[in-house]
Short mmCIF file of C-alpha atoms in Angstrom, two decimals:
data_model
loop_
_atom_site.label_atom_id
_atom_site.label_comp_id
_atom_site.label_asym_id
_atom_site.label_seq_id
_atom_site.Cartn_x
_atom_site.Cartn_y
_atom_site.Cartn_z
CA MET P 1467 30.02 -39.13 34.59
CA GLU P 1468 28.62 -39.31 31.06
CA THR P 1469 27.96 -43.03 30.59
CA LEU P 1470 24.22 -43.12 31.34
CA ASN P 1471 23.32 -39.67 30.02
CA GLY P 1472 20.05 -39.47 28.14
CA LEU P 1473 18.30 -42.38 29.86
CA LYS P 1474 14.82 -41.80 31.24
CA PRO P 1475 13.72 -41.06 33.90
CA GLU P 1476 16.69 -38.75 34.15
CA ALA P 1477 16.77 -38.30 37.94
CA LEU P 1478 16.59 -42.03 38.64
CA TRP P 1479 19.46 -42.86 36.32
CA ARG P 1480 21.52 -39.92 37.59
CA TYR P 1481 21.18 -41.15 41.17
CA PHE P 1482 21.93 -44.72 40.14
CA GLU P 1483 25.15 -43.61 38.48
CA GLU P 1484 26.11 -41.67 41.61
CA ILE P 1485 25.40 -44.75 43.72
CA CYS P 1486 27.72 -46.78 41.44
CA GLN P 1487 30.61 -44.49 42.44
CA ILE P 1488 30.32 -45.46 46.11
CA PRO P 1489 31.72 -48.80 47.38
CA ARG P 1490 28.98 -50.71 49.22
CA PRO P 1491 29.86 -54.34 49.89
CA SER P 1492 27.62 -56.13 52.36
CA LYS P 1493 28.60 -55.33 55.96
CA LYS P 1494 30.65 -52.38 54.69
CA GLU P 1495 27.90 -49.83 54.04
CA GLU P 1496 29.51 -46.92 55.91
CA LYS P 1497 30.28 -44.95 52.76
CA ILE P 1498 26.88 -45.35 51.15
CA SER P 1499 24.99 -44.64 54.37
CA ALA P 1500 27.06 -41.46 54.88
CA TRP P 1501 26.28 -40.48 51.29
CA LEU P 1502 22.56 -41.02 51.92
CA MET P 1503 22.61 -38.85 55.04
CA GLU P 1504 24.42 -36.11 53.11
CA PHE P 1505 21.89 -36.48 50.27
CA ALA P 1506 19.08 -35.84 52.75
CA ARG P 1507 20.85 -32.80 54.16
CA LYS P 1508 21.50 -31.36 50.71
CA HIS P 1509 17.86 -31.78 49.68
CA GLY P 1510 16.31 -30.61 52.93
CA LEU P 1511 14.85 -34.01 53.84
CA ASP P 1512 14.39 -35.37 57.33
CA ALA P 1513 16.62 -38.41 57.85
CA ARG P 1514 17.76 -40.63 60.66
CA GLN P 1515 19.84 -43.73 61.15
CA ASP P 1516 19.37 -46.59 63.60
CA GLU P 1517 22.05 -48.55 65.44
CA ALA P 1518 22.31 -51.14 62.67
CA GLY P 1519 22.97 -48.48 60.03
CA ASN P 1520 19.53 -48.50 58.37
CA VAL P 1521 18.61 -45.07 57.02
CA LEU P 1522 15.11 -43.58 56.90
CA MET P 1523 14.30 -40.46 54.85
CA THR P 1524 10.87 -38.87 55.01
CA LYS P 1525 9.02 -36.46 52.77
CA PRO P 1526 5.67 -34.86 53.73
CA ALA P 1527 2.56 -35.10 51.58
CA VAL P 1528 2.04 -32.57 48.81
CA PRO P 1529 -0.78 -30.08 49.48
CA GLY P 1530 -4.16 -31.78 49.35
CA LYS P 1531 -2.73 -35.24 50.05
CA GLU P 1532 -2.14 -34.85 53.79
CA GLN P 1533 -4.82 -37.41 54.71
CA VAL P 1534 -3.38 -40.15 52.49
CA PRO P 1535 -1.83 -42.95 54.57
CA ALA P 1536 1.97 -42.94 54.69
CA ILE P 1537 3.72 -45.37 52.36
CA VAL P 1538 7.18 -46.90 52.82
CA LEU P 1539 9.47 -47.33 49.81
CA GLN P 1540 12.08 -49.91 50.80
CA SER P 1541 15.37 -50.94 49.20
CA HIS P 1542 18.74 -52.20 50.44
CA MET P 1543 22.09 -50.43 50.31
CA ASP P 1544 24.50 -53.33 49.87
CA MET P 1545 25.40 -55.22 46.71
CA VAL P 1546 26.83 -58.61 45.84
CA CYS P 1547 30.51 -58.16 44.92
CA GLU P 1548 31.45 -60.59 42.16
CA LYS P 1549 33.98 -60.08 39.36
CA ASN P 1550 35.44 -62.02 36.49
CA SER P 1551 38.75 -63.71 37.29
CA ASP P 1552 40.59 -61.47 34.81
CA THR P 1553 39.09 -58.23 36.18
CA GLN P 1554 41.14 -56.03 38.50
CA HIS P 1555 38.69 -54.44 40.93
CA ASP P 1556 38.74 -53.64 44.65
CA PHE P 1557 35.11 -53.50 45.81
CA ASP P 1558 36.17 -51.70 48.99
CA LYS P 1559 37.63 -48.78 47.02
CA ASP P 1560 36.82 -48.82 43.32
CA PRO P 1561 33.65 -47.51 41.69
CA ILE P 1562 31.42 -49.74 39.59
CA GLN P 1563 31.68 -48.80 35.90
CA PRO P 1564 28.21 -48.92 34.32
CA TYR P 1565 27.73 -48.62 30.58
CA ILE P 1566 24.97 -48.92 28.01
CA ASP P 1567 24.95 -52.05 25.85
CA GLY P 1568 21.96 -51.89 23.52
CA GLU P 1569 18.81 -52.36 25.60
CA TRP P 1570 20.72 -52.97 28.82
CA VAL P 1571 22.93 -51.27 31.38
CA LYS P 1572 25.85 -53.48 32.43
CA ALA P 1573 29.09 -53.11 34.40
CA LYS P 1574 32.66 -53.65 33.21
CA GLY P 1575 33.74 -57.05 34.55
CA THR P 1576 31.80 -56.88 37.83
CA THR P 1577 28.34 -57.10 39.26
CA LEU P 1578 26.38 -53.96 38.43
CA GLY P 1579 24.69 -53.49 41.79
CA ALA P 1580 21.31 -52.72 40.23
CA ASP P 1581 20.26 -55.20 42.93
CA ASP P 1582 19.30 -53.03 44.69
CA GLY P 1583 20.90 -49.77 43.59
CA ILE P 1584 18.09 -49.26 41.09
CA GLY P 1585 15.55 -49.46 43.93
CA MET P 1586 17.52 -46.94 45.95
CA ALA P 1587 17.70 -44.60 42.95
CA ALA P 1588 13.94 -44.79 42.40
CA ALA P 1589 13.26 -43.92 46.04
CA LEU P 1590 15.63 -40.95 45.85
CA ALA P 1591 13.96 -39.78 42.65
CA VAL P 1592 10.59 -39.80 44.44
CA LEU P 1593 12.05 -37.87 47.37
CA THR P 1594 13.40 -35.10 45.12
CA SER P 1595 10.47 -34.95 42.72
CA SER P 1596 8.33 -31.83 42.41
CA ASP P 1597 5.59 -33.17 40.15
CA ILE P 1598 4.35 -36.38 41.85
CA GLN P 1599 1.03 -36.09 43.70
CA HIS P 1600 1.75 -38.25 46.73
CA GLY P 1601 0.90 -38.58 50.39
CA PRO P 1602 3.53 -38.94 53.14
CA VAL P 1603 6.51 -40.96 51.90
CA GLU P 1604 9.05 -42.81 54.04
CA CYS P 1605 12.07 -44.28 52.26
CA LEU P 1606 13.81 -47.08 54.14
CA PHE P 1607 17.32 -48.11 53.08
CA THR P 1608 18.48 -51.26 54.88
CA VAL P 1609 21.98 -52.71 55.32
CA ASP P 1610 23.36 -56.17 54.69
CA GLU P 1611 20.42 -57.68 52.85
CA GLU P 1612 22.64 -59.91 50.77
CA THR P 1613 24.68 -61.73 53.43
CA GLY P 1614 22.56 -61.87 56.55
CA LEU P 1615 19.54 -59.53 56.45
CA THR P 1616 21.03 -57.98 59.57
CA GLY P 1617 19.49 -54.58 58.85
CA ALA P 1618 16.00 -56.06 58.66
CA PHE P 1619 16.66 -58.28 61.69
CA ALA P 1620 17.78 -55.27 63.74
CA LEU P 1621 14.92 -53.00 62.67
CA LYS P 1622 12.93 -51.90 65.71
CA PRO P 1623 9.19 -51.27 65.85
CA GLY P 1624 8.42 -47.59 65.44
CA PHE P 1625 11.37 -46.71 63.21
CA PHE P 1626 8.85 -45.86 60.50
CA THR P 1627 5.11 -45.21 60.71
CA GLY P 1628 3.67 -46.39 57.37
CA LYS P 1629 1.44 -49.46 57.21
CA ILE P 1630 1.89 -49.93 53.45
CA LEU P 1631 5.26 -50.98 52.05
CA LEU P 1632 6.55 -51.22 48.49
CA ASN P 1633 9.67 -53.37 48.34
CA LEU P 1634 11.72 -52.19 45.34
CA ASP P 1635 13.88 -55.29 45.11
CA SER P 1636 12.39 -57.58 42.45
CA GLU P 1637 13.77 -58.49 39.06
CA ASP P 1638 10.93 -59.04 36.59
CA GLU P 1639 8.95 -56.08 35.30
CA GLY P 1640 5.27 -56.89 34.94
CA GLU P 1641 5.38 -59.28 37.88
CA MET P 1642 4.28 -58.43 41.40
CA PHE P 1643 5.44 -60.54 44.27
CA ILE P 1644 3.25 -61.16 47.31
CA GLY P 1645 5.34 -63.82 49.03
CA CYS P 1646 8.89 -65.18 49.25
CA ALA P 1647 10.88 -68.14 50.48
CA GLY P 1648 12.56 -68.30 53.85
CA GLY P 1649 16.19 -69.29 54.01
CA VAL P 1650 18.98 -70.64 56.19
CA ASP P 1651 22.74 -71.04 55.77
CA THR P 1652 24.51 -74.31 56.51
CA VAL P 1653 28.24 -73.80 57.04
CA VAL P 1654 30.67 -76.71 57.12
CA ARG P 1655 34.16 -76.83 58.63
CA MET P 1656 35.99 -79.94 57.51
CA PRO P 1657 39.37 -80.73 59.09
CA TYR P 1658 42.18 -82.06 56.95
CA THR P 1659 45.70 -83.36 57.36
CA LYS P 1660 48.57 -82.59 55.01
CA GLN P 1661 51.63 -84.62 54.12
CA VAL P 1662 54.84 -83.91 52.25
CA THR P 1663 54.45 -84.37 48.51
CA PRO P 1664 56.26 -87.55 47.45
CA PRO P 1665 59.07 -87.28 44.88
CA HIS P 1666 58.71 -88.01 41.16
CA LYS P 1667 55.23 -86.55 40.91
CA PHE P 1668 53.57 -84.24 38.40
CA ALA P 1669 51.11 -81.43 39.21
CA VAL P 1670 48.36 -79.81 37.17
CA ARG P 1671 45.83 -77.09 37.81
CA LEU P 1672 42.27 -77.81 36.72
CA THR P 1673 39.85 -74.95 36.15
CA VAL P 1674 36.13 -74.70 35.45
CA LYS P 1675 34.98 -71.29 34.20
CA GLY P 1676 32.55 -69.54 31.89
CA LEU P 1677 29.42 -70.55 33.78
CA GLN P 1678 26.61 -68.03 34.18
CA GLY P 1679 26.26 -68.37 37.95
CA GLY P 1680 23.45 -66.17 39.16
CA HIS P 1681 21.07 -65.84 42.07
CA SER P 1682 20.82 -68.99 44.17
CA GLY P 1683 17.08 -68.45 44.59
CA ASP P 1684 15.68 -66.84 41.48
CA ASP P 1685 18.01 -68.71 39.07
CA ILE P 1686 18.21 -72.10 40.79
CA ASN P 1687 15.65 -73.68 38.43
CA LYS P 1688 17.20 -72.43 35.19
CA GLY P 1689 19.47 -75.38 34.52
CA ARG P 1690 22.72 -73.61 35.30
CA GLY P 1691 25.88 -75.48 36.14
CA ASN P 1692 27.68 -75.39 39.47
CA ALA P 1693 31.45 -75.14 39.01
CA ILE P 1694 32.17 -76.93 42.30
CA LYS P 1695 30.04 -79.92 41.34
CA LEU P 1696 31.47 -80.08 37.81
CA LEU P 1697 35.08 -79.99 38.99
CA ASN P 1698 34.51 -82.34 41.92
CA ARG P 1699 32.96 -84.98 39.66
CA PHE P 1700 36.18 -85.25 37.67
CA LEU P 1701 38.36 -85.22 40.77
CA TRP P 1702 36.25 -87.96 42.37
CA GLU P 1703 36.53 -90.13 39.26
CA MET P 1704 40.29 -89.67 39.00
CA ASN P 1705 40.79 -90.33 42.70
CA ASN P 1706 38.88 -93.59 42.45
CA LYS P 1707 40.68 -94.60 39.25
CA TYR P 1708 44.25 -93.45 39.90
CA GLY P 1709 44.52 -92.42 43.55
CA ILE P 1710 45.48 -88.81 42.86
CA SER P 1711 46.65 -86.43 45.59
CA LEU P 1712 44.76 -83.19 46.16
CA ALA P 1713 46.74 -80.05 46.98
CA SER P 1714 43.97 -77.44 46.82
CA PHE P 1715 40.32 -76.93 45.89
CA GLU P 1716 38.73 -73.49 45.63
CA GLY P 1717 35.36 -72.68 44.15
CA GLY P 1718 32.47 -70.26 44.38
CA ASN P 1719 32.25 -67.23 46.60
CA LEU P 1720 29.00 -65.97 48.13
CA ARG P 1721 26.32 -68.11 49.76
CA ASN P 1722 23.56 -66.62 47.60
CA ALA P 1723 25.34 -67.02 44.27
CA ILE P 1724 25.60 -70.18 42.18
CA ALA P 1725 29.29 -71.09 41.87
CA ARG P 1726 30.63 -69.82 38.52
CA GLU P 1727 34.29 -70.81 38.75
CA ALA P 1728 36.38 -73.43 40.53
CA SER P 1729 39.95 -74.66 40.43
CA ALA P 1730 42.06 -77.40 41.98
CA VAL P 1731 45.67 -78.51 41.99
CA ILE P 1732 46.20 -82.27 41.86
CA VAL P 1733 49.35 -84.40 42.00
CA PHE P 1734 49.91 -87.83 40.43
CA ASP P 1735 52.62 -90.15 39.16
CA GLU P 1736 54.57 -88.80 36.19
CA ALA P 1737 53.77 -92.02 34.33
CA LEU P 1738 50.07 -91.06 34.38
CA LYS P 1739 50.47 -87.75 32.53
CA GLU P 1740 49.11 -89.01 29.23
CA GLN P 1741 46.20 -90.97 30.76
CA MET P 1742 45.25 -87.96 32.86
CA ARG P 1743 45.31 -85.64 29.87
CA VAL P 1744 43.16 -88.00 27.80
CA SER P 1745 40.70 -88.49 30.66
CA PHE P 1746 40.40 -84.75 31.19
CA ASN P 1747 39.90 -83.97 27.52
CA MET P 1748 37.18 -86.59 27.27
CA TYR P 1749 35.46 -85.27 30.39
CA ALA P 1750 35.69 -81.66 29.22
CA ALA P 1751 34.19 -82.52 25.84
CA GLU P 1752 31.41 -84.50 27.46
CA MET P 1753 30.51 -81.73 29.91
CA GLU P 1754 30.57 -79.05 27.22
CA GLN P 1755 28.16 -81.22 25.22
CA VAL P 1756 25.90 -81.90 28.20
CA TRP P 1757 25.70 -78.21 29.14
CA LYS P 1758 25.78 -76.64 25.67
CA LEU P 1759 22.20 -75.34 25.84
CA THR P 1760 22.21 -73.77 29.30
CA GLU P 1761 25.94 -73.06 29.66
CA PRO P 1762 27.32 -72.40 26.17
CA GLU P 1763 30.42 -70.60 27.52
CA LEU P 1764 31.50 -73.44 29.84
CA ARG P 1765 35.22 -74.14 29.64
CA LEU P 1766 37.31 -76.77 31.44
CA GLU P 1767 41.07 -76.30 31.33
CA MET P 1768 44.15 -78.21 32.47
CA GLU P 1769 47.65 -76.77 32.73
CA SER P 1770 50.85 -77.96 34.35
CA THR P 1771 51.94 -76.15 37.51
CA ASP P 1772 54.73 -76.19 40.08
CA LEU P 1773 54.76 -79.21 42.33
CA PRO P 1774 53.35 -78.14 45.72
CA ASP P 1775 55.31 -78.88 48.87
CA GLU P 1776 52.33 -80.55 50.56
CA VAL P 1777 49.12 -82.37 49.63
CA LEU P 1778 46.15 -83.63 51.59
CA ASP P 1779 46.52 -87.12 52.95
CA ALA P 1780 44.40 -89.80 51.28
CA ASP P 1781 41.66 -89.86 53.95
CA SER P 1782 41.21 -86.08 53.96
CA ALA P 1783 40.96 -85.93 50.18
CA SER P 1784 38.56 -88.86 50.05
CA HIS P 1785 36.29 -87.36 52.73
CA LEU P 1786 36.15 -84.02 50.92
CA LEU P 1787 35.52 -85.40 47.43
CA ASN P 1788 32.90 -87.91 48.61
CA ALA P 1789 31.03 -85.31 50.65
CA LEU P 1790 30.98 -82.75 47.83
CA TYR P 1791 29.77 -85.42 45.42
CA ALA P 1792 26.97 -86.50 47.77
CA CYS P 1793 25.94 -82.97 48.75
CA PRO P 1794 22.65 -82.07 47.02
CA HIS P 1795 22.50 -78.94 44.91
CA GLY P 1796 19.64 -77.33 43.02
CA VAL P 1797 15.87 -77.72 43.09
CA PHE P 1798 14.71 -80.24 45.70
CA SER P 1799 10.94 -79.93 45.22
CA MET P 1800 8.40 -77.89 43.28
CA SER P 1801 5.37 -76.23 44.82
CA TYR P 1802 1.94 -77.85 44.64
CA ARG P 1803 0.25 -74.71 46.00
CA MET P 1804 1.72 -72.41 43.33
CA PRO P 1805 2.32 -74.57 40.22
CA GLY P 1806 5.50 -73.75 38.36
CA MET P 1807 7.22 -72.33 41.43
CA VAL P 1808 10.18 -73.86 43.25
CA GLU P 1809 9.24 -74.82 46.80
CA THR P 1810 12.57 -76.01 48.22
CA SER P 1811 16.16 -75.76 46.99
CA THR P 1812 19.75 -75.88 48.15
CA ASN P 1813 22.92 -74.18 46.88
CA LEU P 1814 26.46 -75.56 47.25
CA ALA P 1815 27.97 -72.09 47.21
CA ALA P 1816 31.69 -72.12 48.06
CA VAL P 1817 34.68 -74.24 49.02
CA LYS P 1818 37.70 -72.51 50.56
CA PHE P 1819 40.88 -73.78 52.20
CA THR P 1820 41.57 -71.70 55.32
CA ASN P 1821 44.50 -71.32 57.67
CA GLY P 1822 44.40 -73.87 60.44
CA ASN P 1823 43.90 -77.03 58.39
CA THR P 1824 40.18 -76.47 57.85
CA ILE P 1825 38.13 -76.46 54.65
CA LEU P 1826 35.22 -74.00 54.80
CA ILE P 1827 32.19 -75.09 52.77
CA THR P 1828 29.28 -72.69 52.49
CA THR P 1829 25.77 -73.72 51.49
CA SER P 1830 22.31 -72.16 51.69
CA GLN P 1831 18.80 -73.57 51.65
CA ARG P 1832 15.45 -71.97 50.75
CA SER P 1833 11.80 -72.96 51.02
CA ASP P 1834 8.43 -71.30 51.45
CA VAL P 1835 7.61 -74.14 53.87
CA ASP P 1836 9.63 -73.70 57.05
CA SER P 1837 9.75 -77.40 57.95
CA GLU P 1838 11.03 -78.23 54.43
CA LYS P 1839 13.67 -75.53 54.67
CA MET P 1840 15.06 -77.24 57.77
CA ASN P 1841 14.63 -80.69 56.23
CA ILE P 1842 16.90 -79.88 53.29
CA ALA P 1843 19.34 -78.05 55.59
CA GLN P 1844 19.58 -81.12 57.82
CA MET P 1845 20.05 -83.33 54.77
CA VAL P 1846 23.06 -81.25 53.74
CA ALA P 1847 24.37 -81.31 57.31
CA SER P 1848 24.10 -85.10 57.52
CA VAL P 1849 26.24 -85.56 54.40
CA PHE P 1850 29.12 -83.59 55.87
CA ARG P 1851 28.79 -85.02 59.36
CA LEU P 1852 29.23 -88.47 57.85
CA ALA P 1853 32.56 -87.14 56.52
CA GLY P 1854 33.63 -86.02 59.99
CA ALA P 1855 32.98 -82.31 59.52
CA ALA P 1856 31.55 -79.79 62.01
CA VAL P 1857 28.30 -78.22 60.76
CA GLU P 1858 26.42 -75.13 61.92
CA HIS P 1859 23.12 -73.67 60.75
CA GLY P 1860 22.68 -69.91 60.64
CA GLU P 1861 19.83 -68.09 62.30
CA GLY P 1862 17.86 -68.09 59.06
CA TYR P 1863 15.02 -65.82 58.09
CA PRO P 1864 11.28 -66.32 57.69
CA GLY P 1865 9.32 -66.53 54.49
CA TRP P 1866 6.55 -64.12 53.57
CA ALA P 1867 3.16 -65.77 53.30
CA PRO P 1868 1.16 -64.55 50.28
CA ASN P 1869 -1.94 -62.37 50.82
CA PRO P 1870 -3.98 -62.38 47.58
CA ASP P 1871 -6.48 -59.96 49.19
CA SER P 1872 -3.87 -57.25 49.82
CA PRO P 1873 -5.33 -53.73 49.32
CA ILE P 1874 -2.05 -52.35 47.92
CA LEU P 1875 -1.90 -55.29 45.51
CA LYS P 1876 -5.36 -54.37 44.23
CA ILE P 1877 -4.25 -50.76 43.64
CA ALA P 1878 -1.04 -51.88 41.94
CA VAL P 1879 -2.84 -54.32 39.63
CA GLU P 1880 -5.47 -51.71 38.66
CA SER P 1881 -2.69 -49.20 38.01
CA TYR P 1882 -0.76 -51.59 35.78
CA GLU P 1883 -3.82 -52.51 33.76
CA ALA P 1884 -4.76 -48.84 33.28
CA LEU P 1885 -1.24 -47.84 32.23
CA PHE P 1886 -0.29 -50.75 30.00
CA GLY P 1887 -3.53 -52.48 29.00
CA GLN P 1888 -2.62 -55.89 30.37
CA LYS P 1889 -2.73 -57.79 33.62
CA PRO P 1890 0.49 -58.19 35.60
CA VAL P 1891 1.61 -61.57 36.89
CA VAL P 1892 1.04 -61.95 40.65
CA ARG P 1893 3.14 -64.62 42.35
CA SER P 1894 5.61 -65.56 45.05
CA ILE P 1895 9.38 -65.54 44.53
CA HIS P 1896 11.83 -68.25 45.55
CA ALA P 1897 14.43 -65.66 46.47
CA GLY P 1898 14.53 -64.19 49.95
CA LEU P 1899 13.15 -60.72 50.59
CA GLU P 1900 13.19 -58.64 53.74
CA CYS P 1901 9.40 -58.53 53.81
CA GLY P 1902 9.05 -61.57 56.07
CA LEU P 1903 11.14 -59.85 58.73
CA PHE P 1904 9.17 -56.61 58.37
CA LEU P 1905 5.99 -58.56 59.15
CA GLU P 1906 7.53 -59.81 62.39
CA LYS P 1907 8.29 -56.25 63.52
CA TYR P 1908 5.21 -54.62 61.99
CA PRO P 1909 2.31 -57.12 62.05
CA GLY P 1910 -0.41 -56.32 59.56
CA MET P 1911 1.91 -54.51 57.14
CA ASP P 1912 0.42 -54.51 53.63
CA MET P 1913 3.21 -55.18 51.11
CA ILE P 1914 4.11 -56.00 47.56
CA SER P 1915 7.49 -56.27 45.85
CA PHE P 1916 8.14 -55.19 42.26
CA GLY P 1917 10.92 -53.87 40.07
CA PRO P 1918 12.37 -53.60 36.55
CA THR P 1919 13.84 -56.53 34.67
CA LEU P 1920 17.29 -57.62 35.85
CA ARG P 1921 19.26 -60.58 34.57
CA GLY P 1922 22.46 -62.26 35.73
CA VAL P 1923 21.98 -60.95 39.25
CA HIS P 1924 24.79 -61.85 41.70
CA SER P 1925 27.21 -62.41 38.81
CA PRO P 1926 29.38 -60.19 36.59
CA ASP P 1927 26.76 -60.74 33.89
CA GLU P 1928 24.25 -58.66 35.87
CA LYS P 1929 22.31 -56.22 33.71
CA VAL P 1930 19.16 -54.11 33.95
CA ASN P 1931 16.80 -53.56 31.05
CA ILE P 1932 16.52 -49.85 30.25
CA ALA P 1933 12.98 -49.81 28.87
CA THR P 1934 11.58 -51.66 31.88
CA VAL P 1935 13.08 -49.13 34.29
CA GLU P 1936 11.03 -46.34 32.74
CA LYS P 1937 7.94 -48.55 32.69
CA TRP P 1938 8.42 -49.54 36.34
CA TRP P 1939 8.94 -45.90 37.29
CA ARG P 1940 5.65 -44.90 35.65
CA HIS P 1941 3.93 -47.70 37.56
CA LEU P 1942 5.48 -46.63 40.89
CA VAL P 1943 4.44 -43.01 40.39
CA ASP P 1944 0.90 -44.01 39.44
CA ILE P 1945 0.54 -46.18 42.56
CA LEU P 1946 1.63 -43.26 44.74
CA GLU P 1947 -0.87 -40.95 43.05
CA ARG P 1948 -3.73 -43.48 43.33
CA LEU P 1949 -3.44 -43.85 47.10
CA LYS P 1950 -6.31 -42.13 48.93
#
């Protein structure tokens, strides 16, 4: 492995590159957890694993620092597995391929997994360091942060002893997070009926691609397009104008990623071929103009395809297209307590046809106000129930209420100012973090979250800024050395 050679700090980047070689989809962390346990054995570190698969490694204080309170460095093992449609990659088997592109580290055609592989690598670099003056260190690596927070949910009191926790899972260097939104999933199962495709029809495949996608929390206010909504708008208009038949509709993937791509196969009278082509070209040009500033790579394409044997009946298609059109997506309200921050949002994440004549529609909602989180979730549910669908809400997870008087925050701010001569930004994040669940299990835990600069998280455009990794590392080390 030569691709990241020469980057500083050397140990951190070496461990990150090793982590990239190990498949670690959410809920499939067996390989990475086994690697972590072997890492501990190889380096003479105490390590243990709980029933959920969370791993804890501990390192004693260096001489003279025995009386310093223990600190927990926390990151998650799993990664969001997204790839470009033209990329051949099996996330269960194939390694991520990181490479340097100017000021950034990226991956070839897939998510990079710096969320949160870079946090894991930093923790491992602390554990193997010989020149950091630190007290007792406990490094907690949790499972399944991205698709259910099941590792944090299953964490039992007493698994670690520290009362101070540094969450290494943030994406903006120079910003320290002291609170986060809570979230809940709303999953829809919409029944449909099929019928035999009538004769003398013509079929086309419509595709929306080139969107940035991104994190459904941290990127929801950045004006990015949702492929499902963009495609559905055209389908809805054509259905109302021409009475098209819908054979398939697939879009998006993960609940916490903004839908980047979507496609559908539609069927219509052969006599409408020219009108349909003109309508699509006009719509594509209009959308590319509307989104040219925030989505300059947006592309809408139409191509002829084989006539399918079956299509949805008119009622099923109408129910689906109307519900997707009515379903809210994006920022619902901004915060009055923290100006400039999103308070409540919702993400129309994925549409999939499943076996058994059911369409699975996945959405997620976030808010730092619990009642508003459920309000927007119930709003989404009501739209699909009106269309005759079955709707279920997930268990959800709590937010993390900010504590501006946090002692570890004070140390971290003083450290940043001393190192870099400027004040860091202190704020809450609209994304979900595991910290809210840690507070439930460990009341009184003093926490902050910080990290290097990542962009395009949860999409194949994910990248981590090289210079900020070194800066963040210096900050982390200084915090550890300042603790008394």
